[in-house]
XYZ file of C-alpha atoms in Angstrom:
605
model
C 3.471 -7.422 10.131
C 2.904 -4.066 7.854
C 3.892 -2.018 10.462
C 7.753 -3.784 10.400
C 8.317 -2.336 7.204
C 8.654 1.503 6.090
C 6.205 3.539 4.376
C 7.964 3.853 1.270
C 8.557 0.315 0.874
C 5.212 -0.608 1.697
C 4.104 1.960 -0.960
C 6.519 0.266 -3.810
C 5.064 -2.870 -2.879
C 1.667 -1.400 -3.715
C 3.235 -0.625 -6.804
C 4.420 -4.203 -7.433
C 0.396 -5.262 -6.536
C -0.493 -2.917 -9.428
C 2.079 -3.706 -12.220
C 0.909 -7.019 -11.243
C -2.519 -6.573 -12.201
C -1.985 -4.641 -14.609
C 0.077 -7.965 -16.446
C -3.006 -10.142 -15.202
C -5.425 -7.501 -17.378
C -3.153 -7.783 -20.060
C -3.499 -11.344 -20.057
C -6.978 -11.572 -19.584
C -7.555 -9.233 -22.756
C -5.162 -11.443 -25.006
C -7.243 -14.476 -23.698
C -10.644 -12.491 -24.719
C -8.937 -11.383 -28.225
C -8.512 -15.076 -28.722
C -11.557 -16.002 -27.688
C -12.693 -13.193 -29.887
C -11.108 -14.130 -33.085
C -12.137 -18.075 -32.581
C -15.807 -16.546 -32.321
C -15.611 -14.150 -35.118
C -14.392 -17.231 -37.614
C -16.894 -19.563 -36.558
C -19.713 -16.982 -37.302
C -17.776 -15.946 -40.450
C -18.261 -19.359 -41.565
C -21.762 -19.811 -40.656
C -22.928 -16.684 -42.309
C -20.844 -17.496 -45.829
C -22.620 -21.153 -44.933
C -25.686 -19.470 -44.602
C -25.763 -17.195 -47.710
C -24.281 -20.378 -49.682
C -27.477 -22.002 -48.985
C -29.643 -19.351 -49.769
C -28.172 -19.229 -52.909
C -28.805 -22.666 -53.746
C -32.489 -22.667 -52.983
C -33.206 -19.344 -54.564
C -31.226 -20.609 -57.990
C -32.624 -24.194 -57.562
C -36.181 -23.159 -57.149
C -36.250 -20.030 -59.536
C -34.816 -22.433 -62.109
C -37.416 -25.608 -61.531
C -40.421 -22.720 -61.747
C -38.780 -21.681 -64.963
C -38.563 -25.561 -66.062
C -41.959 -26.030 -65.143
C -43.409 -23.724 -67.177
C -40.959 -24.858 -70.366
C -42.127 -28.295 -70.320
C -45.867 -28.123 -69.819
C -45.992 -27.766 -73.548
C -44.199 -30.937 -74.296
C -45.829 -33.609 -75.461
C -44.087 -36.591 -74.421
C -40.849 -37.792 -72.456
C -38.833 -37.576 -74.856
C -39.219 -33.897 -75.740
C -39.297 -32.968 -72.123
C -36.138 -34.510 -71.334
C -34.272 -32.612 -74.490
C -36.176 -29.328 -73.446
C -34.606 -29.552 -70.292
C -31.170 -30.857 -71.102
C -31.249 -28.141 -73.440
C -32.172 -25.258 -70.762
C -29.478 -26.372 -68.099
C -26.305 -27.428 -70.726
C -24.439 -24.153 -70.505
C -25.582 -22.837 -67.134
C -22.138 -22.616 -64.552
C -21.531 -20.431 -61.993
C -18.792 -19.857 -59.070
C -15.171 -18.525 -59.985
C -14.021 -21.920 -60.912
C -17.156 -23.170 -62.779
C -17.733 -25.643 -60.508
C -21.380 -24.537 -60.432
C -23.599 -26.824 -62.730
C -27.329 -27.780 -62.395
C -28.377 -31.485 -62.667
C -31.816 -33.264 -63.198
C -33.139 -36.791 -62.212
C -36.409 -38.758 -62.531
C -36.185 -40.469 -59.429
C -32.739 -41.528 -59.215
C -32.338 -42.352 -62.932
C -30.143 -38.987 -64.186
C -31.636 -36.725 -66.880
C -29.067 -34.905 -67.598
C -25.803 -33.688 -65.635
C -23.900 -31.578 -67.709
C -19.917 -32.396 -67.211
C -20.842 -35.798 -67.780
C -23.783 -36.038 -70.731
C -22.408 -40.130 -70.759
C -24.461 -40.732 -67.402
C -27.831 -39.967 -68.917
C -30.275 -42.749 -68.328
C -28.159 -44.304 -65.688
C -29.862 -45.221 -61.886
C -27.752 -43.694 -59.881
C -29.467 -45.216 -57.062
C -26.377 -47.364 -55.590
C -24.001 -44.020 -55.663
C -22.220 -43.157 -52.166
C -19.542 -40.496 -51.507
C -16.140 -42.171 -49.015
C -17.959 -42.041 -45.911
C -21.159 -43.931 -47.249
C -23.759 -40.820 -48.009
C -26.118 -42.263 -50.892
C -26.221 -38.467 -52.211
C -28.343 -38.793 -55.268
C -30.839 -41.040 -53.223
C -30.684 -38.342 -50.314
C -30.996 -36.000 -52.868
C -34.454 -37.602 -54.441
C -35.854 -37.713 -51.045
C -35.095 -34.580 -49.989
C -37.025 -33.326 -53.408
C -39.662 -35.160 -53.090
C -39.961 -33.672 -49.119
C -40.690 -30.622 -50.935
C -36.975 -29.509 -51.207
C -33.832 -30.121 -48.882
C -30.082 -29.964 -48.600
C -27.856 -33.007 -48.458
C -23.996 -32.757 -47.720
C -21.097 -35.477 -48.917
C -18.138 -35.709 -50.650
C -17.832 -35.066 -54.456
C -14.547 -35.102 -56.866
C -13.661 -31.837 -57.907
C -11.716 -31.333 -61.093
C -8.141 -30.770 -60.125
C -8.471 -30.905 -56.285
C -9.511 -34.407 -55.837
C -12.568 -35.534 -53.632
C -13.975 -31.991 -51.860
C -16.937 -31.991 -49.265
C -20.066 -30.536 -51.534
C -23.133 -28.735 -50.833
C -26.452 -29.672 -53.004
C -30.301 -28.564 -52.751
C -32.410 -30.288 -54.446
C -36.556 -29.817 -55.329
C -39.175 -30.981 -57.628
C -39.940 -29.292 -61.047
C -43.101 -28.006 -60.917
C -46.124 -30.325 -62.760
C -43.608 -33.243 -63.622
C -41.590 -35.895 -61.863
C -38.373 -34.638 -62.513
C -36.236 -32.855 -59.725
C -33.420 -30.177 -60.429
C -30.443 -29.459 -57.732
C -27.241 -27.981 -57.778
C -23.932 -27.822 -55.185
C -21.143 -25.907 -54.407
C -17.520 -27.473 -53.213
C -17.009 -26.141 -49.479
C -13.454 -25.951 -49.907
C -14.559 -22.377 -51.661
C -15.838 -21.131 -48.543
C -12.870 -22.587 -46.392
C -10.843 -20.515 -48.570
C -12.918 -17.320 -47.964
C -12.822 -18.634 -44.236
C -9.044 -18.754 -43.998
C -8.931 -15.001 -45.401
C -11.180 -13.780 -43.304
C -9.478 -15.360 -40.180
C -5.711 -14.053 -41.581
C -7.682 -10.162 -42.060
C -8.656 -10.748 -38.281
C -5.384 -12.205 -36.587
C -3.813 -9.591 -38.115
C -6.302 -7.241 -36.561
C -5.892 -8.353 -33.280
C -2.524 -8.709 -33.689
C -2.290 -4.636 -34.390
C -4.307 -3.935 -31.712
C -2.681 -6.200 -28.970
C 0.571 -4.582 -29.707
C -0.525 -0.918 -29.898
C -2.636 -2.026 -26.793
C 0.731 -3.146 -24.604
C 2.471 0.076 -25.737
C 0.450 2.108 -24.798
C 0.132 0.316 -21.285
C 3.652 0.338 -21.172
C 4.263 4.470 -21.883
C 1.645 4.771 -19.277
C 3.627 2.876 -16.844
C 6.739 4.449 -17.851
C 6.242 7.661 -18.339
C 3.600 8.270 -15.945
C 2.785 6.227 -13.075
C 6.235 5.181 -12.161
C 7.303 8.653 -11.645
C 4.045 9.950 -9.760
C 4.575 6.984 -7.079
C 8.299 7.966 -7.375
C 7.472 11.438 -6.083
C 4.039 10.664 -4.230
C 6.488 8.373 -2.284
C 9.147 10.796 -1.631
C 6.453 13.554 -0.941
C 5.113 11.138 1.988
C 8.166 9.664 3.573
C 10.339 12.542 3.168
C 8.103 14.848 5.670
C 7.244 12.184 7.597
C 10.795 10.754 8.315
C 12.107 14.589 8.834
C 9.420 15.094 11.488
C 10.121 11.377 13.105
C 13.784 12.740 13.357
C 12.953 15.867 15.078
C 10.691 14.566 17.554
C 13.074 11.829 18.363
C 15.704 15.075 19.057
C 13.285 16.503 21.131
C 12.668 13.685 23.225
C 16.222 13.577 23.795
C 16.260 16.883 25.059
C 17.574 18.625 21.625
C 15.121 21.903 21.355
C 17.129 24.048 18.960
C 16.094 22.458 15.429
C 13.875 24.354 12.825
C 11.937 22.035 10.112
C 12.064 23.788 6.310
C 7.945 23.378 5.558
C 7.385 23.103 1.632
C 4.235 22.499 1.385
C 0.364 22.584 3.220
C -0.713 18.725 3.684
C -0.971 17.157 7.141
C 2.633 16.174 7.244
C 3.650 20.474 6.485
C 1.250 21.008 9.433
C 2.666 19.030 11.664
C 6.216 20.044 10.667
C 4.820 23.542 11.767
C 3.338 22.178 14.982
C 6.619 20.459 15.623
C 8.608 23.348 15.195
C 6.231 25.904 17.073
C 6.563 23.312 20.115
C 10.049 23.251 19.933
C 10.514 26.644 19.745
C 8.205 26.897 22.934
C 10.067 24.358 24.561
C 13.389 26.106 23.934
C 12.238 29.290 25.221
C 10.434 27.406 28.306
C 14.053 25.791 29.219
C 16.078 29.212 28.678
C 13.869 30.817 30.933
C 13.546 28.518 33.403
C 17.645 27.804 33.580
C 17.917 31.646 33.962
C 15.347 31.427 36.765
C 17.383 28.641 38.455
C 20.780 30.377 38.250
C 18.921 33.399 40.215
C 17.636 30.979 42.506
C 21.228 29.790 42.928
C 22.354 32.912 43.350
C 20.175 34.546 45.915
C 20.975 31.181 47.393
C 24.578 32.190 47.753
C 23.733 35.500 48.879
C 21.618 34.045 51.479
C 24.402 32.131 52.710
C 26.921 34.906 52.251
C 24.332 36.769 54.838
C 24.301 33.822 57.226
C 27.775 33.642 57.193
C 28.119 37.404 58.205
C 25.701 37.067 61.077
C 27.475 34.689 62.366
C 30.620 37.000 62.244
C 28.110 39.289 64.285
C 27.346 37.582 66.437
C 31.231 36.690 67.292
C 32.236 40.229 67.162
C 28.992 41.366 69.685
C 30.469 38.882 72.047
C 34.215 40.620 71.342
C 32.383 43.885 72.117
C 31.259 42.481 75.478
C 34.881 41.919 76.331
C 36.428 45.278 74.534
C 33.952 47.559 74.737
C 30.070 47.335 74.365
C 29.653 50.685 73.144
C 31.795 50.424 70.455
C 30.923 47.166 69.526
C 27.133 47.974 69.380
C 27.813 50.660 66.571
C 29.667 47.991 65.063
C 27.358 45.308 64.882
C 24.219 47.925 64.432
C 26.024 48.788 60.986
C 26.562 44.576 60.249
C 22.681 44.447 61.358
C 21.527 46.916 58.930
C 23.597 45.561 55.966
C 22.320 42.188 57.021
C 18.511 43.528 57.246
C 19.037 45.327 53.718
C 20.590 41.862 52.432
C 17.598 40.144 53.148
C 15.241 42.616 52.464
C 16.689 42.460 48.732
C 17.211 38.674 48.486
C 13.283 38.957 49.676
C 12.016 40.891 47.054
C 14.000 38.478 44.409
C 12.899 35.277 46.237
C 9.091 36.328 45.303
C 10.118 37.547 42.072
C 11.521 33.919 40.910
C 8.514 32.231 42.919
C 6.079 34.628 40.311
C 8.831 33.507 37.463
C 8.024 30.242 38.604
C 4.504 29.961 39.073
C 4.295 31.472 35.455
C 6.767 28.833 33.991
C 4.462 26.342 35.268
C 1.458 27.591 33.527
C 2.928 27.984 30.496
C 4.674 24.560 30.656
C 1.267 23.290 31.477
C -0.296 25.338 28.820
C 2.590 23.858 26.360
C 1.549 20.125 27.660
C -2.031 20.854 26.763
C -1.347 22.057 22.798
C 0.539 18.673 22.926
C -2.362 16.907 23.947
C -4.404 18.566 21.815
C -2.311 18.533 19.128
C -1.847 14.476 19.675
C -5.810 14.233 19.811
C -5.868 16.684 16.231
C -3.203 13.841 14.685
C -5.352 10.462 16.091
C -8.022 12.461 14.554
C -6.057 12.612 11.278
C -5.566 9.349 11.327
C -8.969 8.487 11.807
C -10.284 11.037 8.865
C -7.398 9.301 6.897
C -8.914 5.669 7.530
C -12.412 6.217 7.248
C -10.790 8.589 3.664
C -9.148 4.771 3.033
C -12.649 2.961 3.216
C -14.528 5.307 1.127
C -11.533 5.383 -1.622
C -11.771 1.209 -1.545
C -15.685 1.730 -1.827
C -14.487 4.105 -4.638
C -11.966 1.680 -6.450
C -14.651 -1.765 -6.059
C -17.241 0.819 -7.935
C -14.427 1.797 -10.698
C -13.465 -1.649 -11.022
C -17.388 -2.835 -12.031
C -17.277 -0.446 -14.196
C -14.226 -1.039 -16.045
C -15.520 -4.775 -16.165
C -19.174 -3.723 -17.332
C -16.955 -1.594 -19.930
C -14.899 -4.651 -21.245
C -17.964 -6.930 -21.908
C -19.567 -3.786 -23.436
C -16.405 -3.599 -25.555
C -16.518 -7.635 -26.034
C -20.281 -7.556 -26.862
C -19.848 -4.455 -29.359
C -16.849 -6.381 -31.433
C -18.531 -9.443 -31.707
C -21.635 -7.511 -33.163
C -19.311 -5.959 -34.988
C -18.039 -9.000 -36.638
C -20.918 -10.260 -36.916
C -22.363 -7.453 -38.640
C -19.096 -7.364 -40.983
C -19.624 -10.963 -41.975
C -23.341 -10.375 -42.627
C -22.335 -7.487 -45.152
C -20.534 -9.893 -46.564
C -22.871 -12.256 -46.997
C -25.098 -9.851 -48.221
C -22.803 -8.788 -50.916
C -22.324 -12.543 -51.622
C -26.304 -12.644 -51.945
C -26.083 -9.556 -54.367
C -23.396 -11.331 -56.988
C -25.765 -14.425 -56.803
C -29.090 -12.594 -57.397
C -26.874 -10.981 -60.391
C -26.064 -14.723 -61.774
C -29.920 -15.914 -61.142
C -30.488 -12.901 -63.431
C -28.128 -13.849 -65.852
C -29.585 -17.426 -65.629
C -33.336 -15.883 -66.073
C -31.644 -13.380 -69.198
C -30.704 -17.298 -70.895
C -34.268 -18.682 -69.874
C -35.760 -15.233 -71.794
C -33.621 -15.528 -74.755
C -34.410 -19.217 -75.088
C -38.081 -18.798 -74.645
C -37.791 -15.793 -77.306
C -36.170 -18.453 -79.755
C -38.466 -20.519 -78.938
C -41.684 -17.859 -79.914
C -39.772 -17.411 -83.308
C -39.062 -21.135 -83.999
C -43.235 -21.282 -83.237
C -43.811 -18.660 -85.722
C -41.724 -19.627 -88.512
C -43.617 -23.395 -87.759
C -46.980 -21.686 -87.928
C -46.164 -19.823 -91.442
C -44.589 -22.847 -92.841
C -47.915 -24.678 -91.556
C -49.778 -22.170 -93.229
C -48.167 -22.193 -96.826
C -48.249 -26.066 -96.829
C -52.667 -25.657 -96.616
C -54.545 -28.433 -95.039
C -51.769 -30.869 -94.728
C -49.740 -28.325 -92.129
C -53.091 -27.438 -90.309
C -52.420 -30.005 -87.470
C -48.862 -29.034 -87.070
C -49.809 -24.778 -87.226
C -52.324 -26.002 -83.983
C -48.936 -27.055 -82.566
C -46.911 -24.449 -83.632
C -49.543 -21.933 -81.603
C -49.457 -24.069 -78.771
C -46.015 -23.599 -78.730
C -45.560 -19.743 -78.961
C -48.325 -19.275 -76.795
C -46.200 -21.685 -74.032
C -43.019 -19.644 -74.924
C -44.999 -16.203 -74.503
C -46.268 -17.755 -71.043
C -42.320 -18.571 -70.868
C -41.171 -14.536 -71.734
C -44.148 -13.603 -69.258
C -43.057 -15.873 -66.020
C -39.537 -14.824 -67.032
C -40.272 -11.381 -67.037
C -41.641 -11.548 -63.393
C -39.282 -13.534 -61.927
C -36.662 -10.996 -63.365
C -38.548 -8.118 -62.014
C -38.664 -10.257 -58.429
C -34.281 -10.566 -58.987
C -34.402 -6.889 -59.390
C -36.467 -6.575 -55.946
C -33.991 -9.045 -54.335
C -30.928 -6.785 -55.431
C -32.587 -3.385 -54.807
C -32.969 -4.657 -51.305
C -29.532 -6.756 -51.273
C -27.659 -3.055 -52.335
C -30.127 -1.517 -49.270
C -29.230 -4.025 -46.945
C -25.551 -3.729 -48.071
C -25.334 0.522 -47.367
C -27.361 -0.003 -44.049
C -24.401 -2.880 -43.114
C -22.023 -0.174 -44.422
C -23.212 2.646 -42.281
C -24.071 0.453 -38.935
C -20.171 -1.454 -39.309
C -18.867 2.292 -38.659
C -21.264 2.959 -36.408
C -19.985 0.252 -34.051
C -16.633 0.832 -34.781
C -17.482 4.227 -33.301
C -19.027 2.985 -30.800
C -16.050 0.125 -30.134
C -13.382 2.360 -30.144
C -15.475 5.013 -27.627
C -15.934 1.808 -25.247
C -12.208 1.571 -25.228
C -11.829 4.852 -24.806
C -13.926 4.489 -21.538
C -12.176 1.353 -20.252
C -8.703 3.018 -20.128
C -10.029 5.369 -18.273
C -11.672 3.135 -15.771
C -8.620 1.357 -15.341
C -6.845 4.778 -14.730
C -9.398 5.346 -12.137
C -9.175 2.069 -10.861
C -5.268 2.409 -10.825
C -5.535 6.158 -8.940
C -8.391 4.574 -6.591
C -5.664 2.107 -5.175
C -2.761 3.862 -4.902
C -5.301 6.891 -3.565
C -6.714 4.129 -0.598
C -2.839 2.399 -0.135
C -1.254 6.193 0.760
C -4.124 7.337 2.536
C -3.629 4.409 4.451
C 0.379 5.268 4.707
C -0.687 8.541 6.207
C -2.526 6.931 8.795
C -0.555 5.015 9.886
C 2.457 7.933 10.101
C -0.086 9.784 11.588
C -0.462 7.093 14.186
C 3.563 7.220 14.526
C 3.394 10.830 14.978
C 0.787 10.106 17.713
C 3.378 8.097 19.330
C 6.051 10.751 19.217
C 4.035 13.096 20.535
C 3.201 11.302 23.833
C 7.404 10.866 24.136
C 7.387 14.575 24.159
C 4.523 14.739 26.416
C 6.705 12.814 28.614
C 9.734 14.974 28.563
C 7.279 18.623 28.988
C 5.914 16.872 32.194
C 9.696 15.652 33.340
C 9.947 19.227 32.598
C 7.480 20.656 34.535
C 8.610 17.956 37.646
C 11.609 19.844 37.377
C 10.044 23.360 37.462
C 7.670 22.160 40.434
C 10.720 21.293 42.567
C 12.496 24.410 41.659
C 9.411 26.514 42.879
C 9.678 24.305 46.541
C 13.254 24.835 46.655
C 12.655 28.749 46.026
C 9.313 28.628 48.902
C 11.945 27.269 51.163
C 14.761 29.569 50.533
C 11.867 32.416 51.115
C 11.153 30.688 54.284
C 14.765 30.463 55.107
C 14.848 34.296 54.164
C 12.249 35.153 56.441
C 13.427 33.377 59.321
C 16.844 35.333 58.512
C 15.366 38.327 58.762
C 13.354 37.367 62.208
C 17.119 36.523 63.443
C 18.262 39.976 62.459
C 15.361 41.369 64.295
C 16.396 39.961 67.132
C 20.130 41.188 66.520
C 18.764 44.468 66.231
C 17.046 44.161 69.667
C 20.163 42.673 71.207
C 22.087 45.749 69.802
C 19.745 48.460 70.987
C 20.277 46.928 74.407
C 24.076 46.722 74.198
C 24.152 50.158 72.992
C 21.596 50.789 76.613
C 24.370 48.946 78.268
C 27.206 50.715 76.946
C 25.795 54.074 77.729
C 25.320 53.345 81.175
């Protein structure tokens, strides 16, 4: 059905294949930036989840060690439930101040800061909307050694907010400490994160298209523009002239531009032509001697005759006389053919050489015809290897794309984990700040000891019981400054590493941005590749199949050089027979001759 329509039509529809795919690719990649950005939230949100809940426990259970240690000194229930209210009153963190700390025995509440009216409560009956017993959840998860319970909390001015808590055991009492965070601040976080990234792939989509576009444009619509008309020109100029030489039109020259197949056989075409021209010419000039001598011949039968009329006058006027007469007809007659002879073989050499070159001219055409099949085959065994070419471009360019995929999502991923590490760096900052309040309380503490101790000491005997105290007291706040001190030095650790962690996220987020934009780099130019590959294997394929058109011309003009040579054949047996008709001429004047000599006996006598 291909072979109905025109080469340059069947290029443009290759054309049409490719700006098709090309739009398919395009919306394949907006699918996968999609895809992309819906990936790149989610994992946004479960690294801020993540570092959220490394927060808690590292706060909770740096704060219940710290608690621990405070109330081992106390002596009764009373004292360590003050101590501890005390310790956690002012402590708030996040933005907002949502942040707050909160202590239970069991589920009966210590003390929860925002609301100092539900100490001594059981909180055991309280559920969030959707039926979560929190503070029981909470207690168990404590008592499992430490846990996290979600549910839904009331946040001041935002209503009821989905919450976060971690809970554990204080250590050496029953009391358990925990803490939450509202997740609507991490939504928030979430929703600028995912605006930073539509707007991302939004630049890149559009710069993406226009520079697919320009390409198209500006490049490979004009290439197949002039690939097209450097194909089907030649080949429709040499279609023309071998359709005028078939038709017996041998005078036409074909301007050659350039030095592909379809300049060479422009060439070949016109060297044949030329040939054939000269081939005609000579054998038309041939023929019109023929034709001539032909005459001539006649001209000399036609005089013999006369001869022969006026020997038989001579007979009755005088045989003498006659006999001179006809001798001198005789002799012009002899010297007639003698000449028409020599130019009889001289046409039948013309001739035979005509022939041989016509057959030498039919033989280039064969060959010729056998050198353009064999283009045609070069150019389809050229079409397989350049779709073996364009299949191994096009796994590339795929391998290339889920390179680039796999290298953005790391990419994001990696972003979101600098972020969380950078969240993990302002919270190891507040734990400090919460240990720096733990440090100055336990120094307070030390003093109040001391000042107990001398006051125990000026009042004698009577104070001795309460100095005993009073030392057991600085000695639990020194143990206080000490534990304090370490877990300060272990916050420092955590940042040193957290600032690390954060310039190594730095350095490797370039990195694959590098590395990204380098992939990219790389899939263009596959698809360019690709793109040349196919419109490489669709005109190789063209030329083919014009070389197989050629092919077909060729054998037309094979046709007309052996009409041609019919011709010359049957001009050689008409010039054989007028030889033959020559040489029996000349056998006739022979015999005139005799026939005079014997007149010119009889007239003598």
């Amino acid at each position: 059905m291909l072979r109905q329509i025109s080469i340059g039509v069947r290029i443009f529809l290759v054309i049409a294949v490719m700006i098709l795919f090309i739009g398919g690719t395009i919306a394949a990649f907006l699918g996968n930036s999609s895809t992309i950005k819906e990936i790149s939230v989610q994992q946004v949100n479960d690294r801020m989840l993540e570092g959220q809940k490394q927060k808690l426990q590292v706060a909770v259970k740096s704060l219940a060690e710290s608690l621990g240690t405070l109330v081992a000194s106390a002596t009764d229930h009373h004292q360590q439930i003050e101590m501890i209210s005390k310790a956690v009153a002012d402590i708030r963190y996040e933005e907002d101040k949502s942040g707050y700390f909160f202590v239970y025995e069991g589920t009966t509440v210590v003390t929860v800061p925002p609301k100092p009216s539900l100490s001594g409560k059981d909180m055991s009956g309280a559920k969030d909307v959707n039926g979560v017993y929190f503070v029981s959840d909470l207690a168990k998860a404590a008592q499992g050694g430490g846990g996290f319970v979600q549910y839904v909390f009331a946040k001041p001015g935002s209503g009821d907010q989905p919450k976060l808590a971690y809970s554990q055991l204080i250590s050496g009492t029953k009391y358990w400490i925990g803490t939450g965070i509202y997740i609507d601040n991490i939504d928030a976080a979430k929703a600028e994160v995912t605006s930073i990234i539509e707007d991302v792939v939004s630049s890149n989509t559009t710069w993406v298209l226009a520079v697919l576009i320009g390409i198209l444009l500006v490049g490979v619509l004009p290439m197949s523009w002039l690939i097209v008309k450097s194909i089907t020109g030649p080949i429709a100029q040499s279609t023309d002239a071998a359709g005028e030489i078939a038709g017996g039109n041998y005078d036409l020259h074909l301007e050659v531009k350039g030095r592909d197949e379809a300049s060479r056989l422009q060439e070949a075409l016109n060297t044949m032509a030329s040939t054939l021209l000269q081939n005609i010419e000579e054998i038309t000039i041939k023929t019109q001697d023929a034709e001539e001598k032909a005459r001539a011949a006649e001209v000399a039968k036609a005089e013999a005759e006369e001869a022969t009329l006026m020997a038989t006058r001579a007979k009755a006027e005088g045989m003498y006389q006659a006999a001179q007469r006809l001798e001198q007809v005789v002799e012009r007659i002899t010297a007639a053919t003698e000449q028409i002879s020599v130019q009889v073989d001289e046409i039948s050499s013309g001739t035979d050489v005509q022939k041989e070159r016509l057959q030498a001219t039919a033989t280039a055409m064969e060959e010729m015809n056998a050198t353009v099949l064999e283009v045609a085959r070069n150019a389809g065994d050229a079409a397989q290897n350049a779709e073996g070419a364009q299949e191994k471009a096009r796994q590339g360019a795929e391998t290339v794309n889920k390179s680039v995929s796999a290298m953005n999502t790391t990419r994001t991923q990696t972003t979101s984990l600098q972020d969380s590490m950078n969240a993990l760096g302002v919270q190891a900052e507040a734990i400090g700040n919460i240990m720096g309040v733990i440090s100055d309380i336990a120094d307070q503490t030390n003093l109040l000891a001391l000042n107990a101790a001398i006051e125990a000491a000026r009042a004698g005997d009577a104070g001795r019981g309460f100095a005993v105290v009073a030392d057991e007291v600085r000695k639990l706040a020194e143990k206080t400054m000490t534990a304090t001190k370490e877990v300060g030095d272990s916050i420092e650790a955590i940042q040193r590493v957290a600032s690390d962690n954060i310039s190594g996220m730095e350095t490797a987020v370039v990195d694959l941005e590098h590395a990204s934009e380098l992939s990219n780099e790389s899939g263009v130019v596959l698809e360019e590749i690709v793109h040349g590959t196919e419109e490489s294997a669709k005109q190789i394929q063209s030329i083919a199949t014009a070389a197989e058109e050629q092919s077909a011309a060729s054998e037309e003009i094979n046709q007309a050089i052996d009409e041609i040579n019919n011709i010359a054949v049957e001009t050689a047996k008409g010039v054989e027979e007028s030889a033959t008709a020559l040489r029996e001429l000349a056998e006739q004047a022979s015999e005139l001759n005799s026939l005079v000599n014997e007149l010119k006996s009889e007239g003598q006598q």
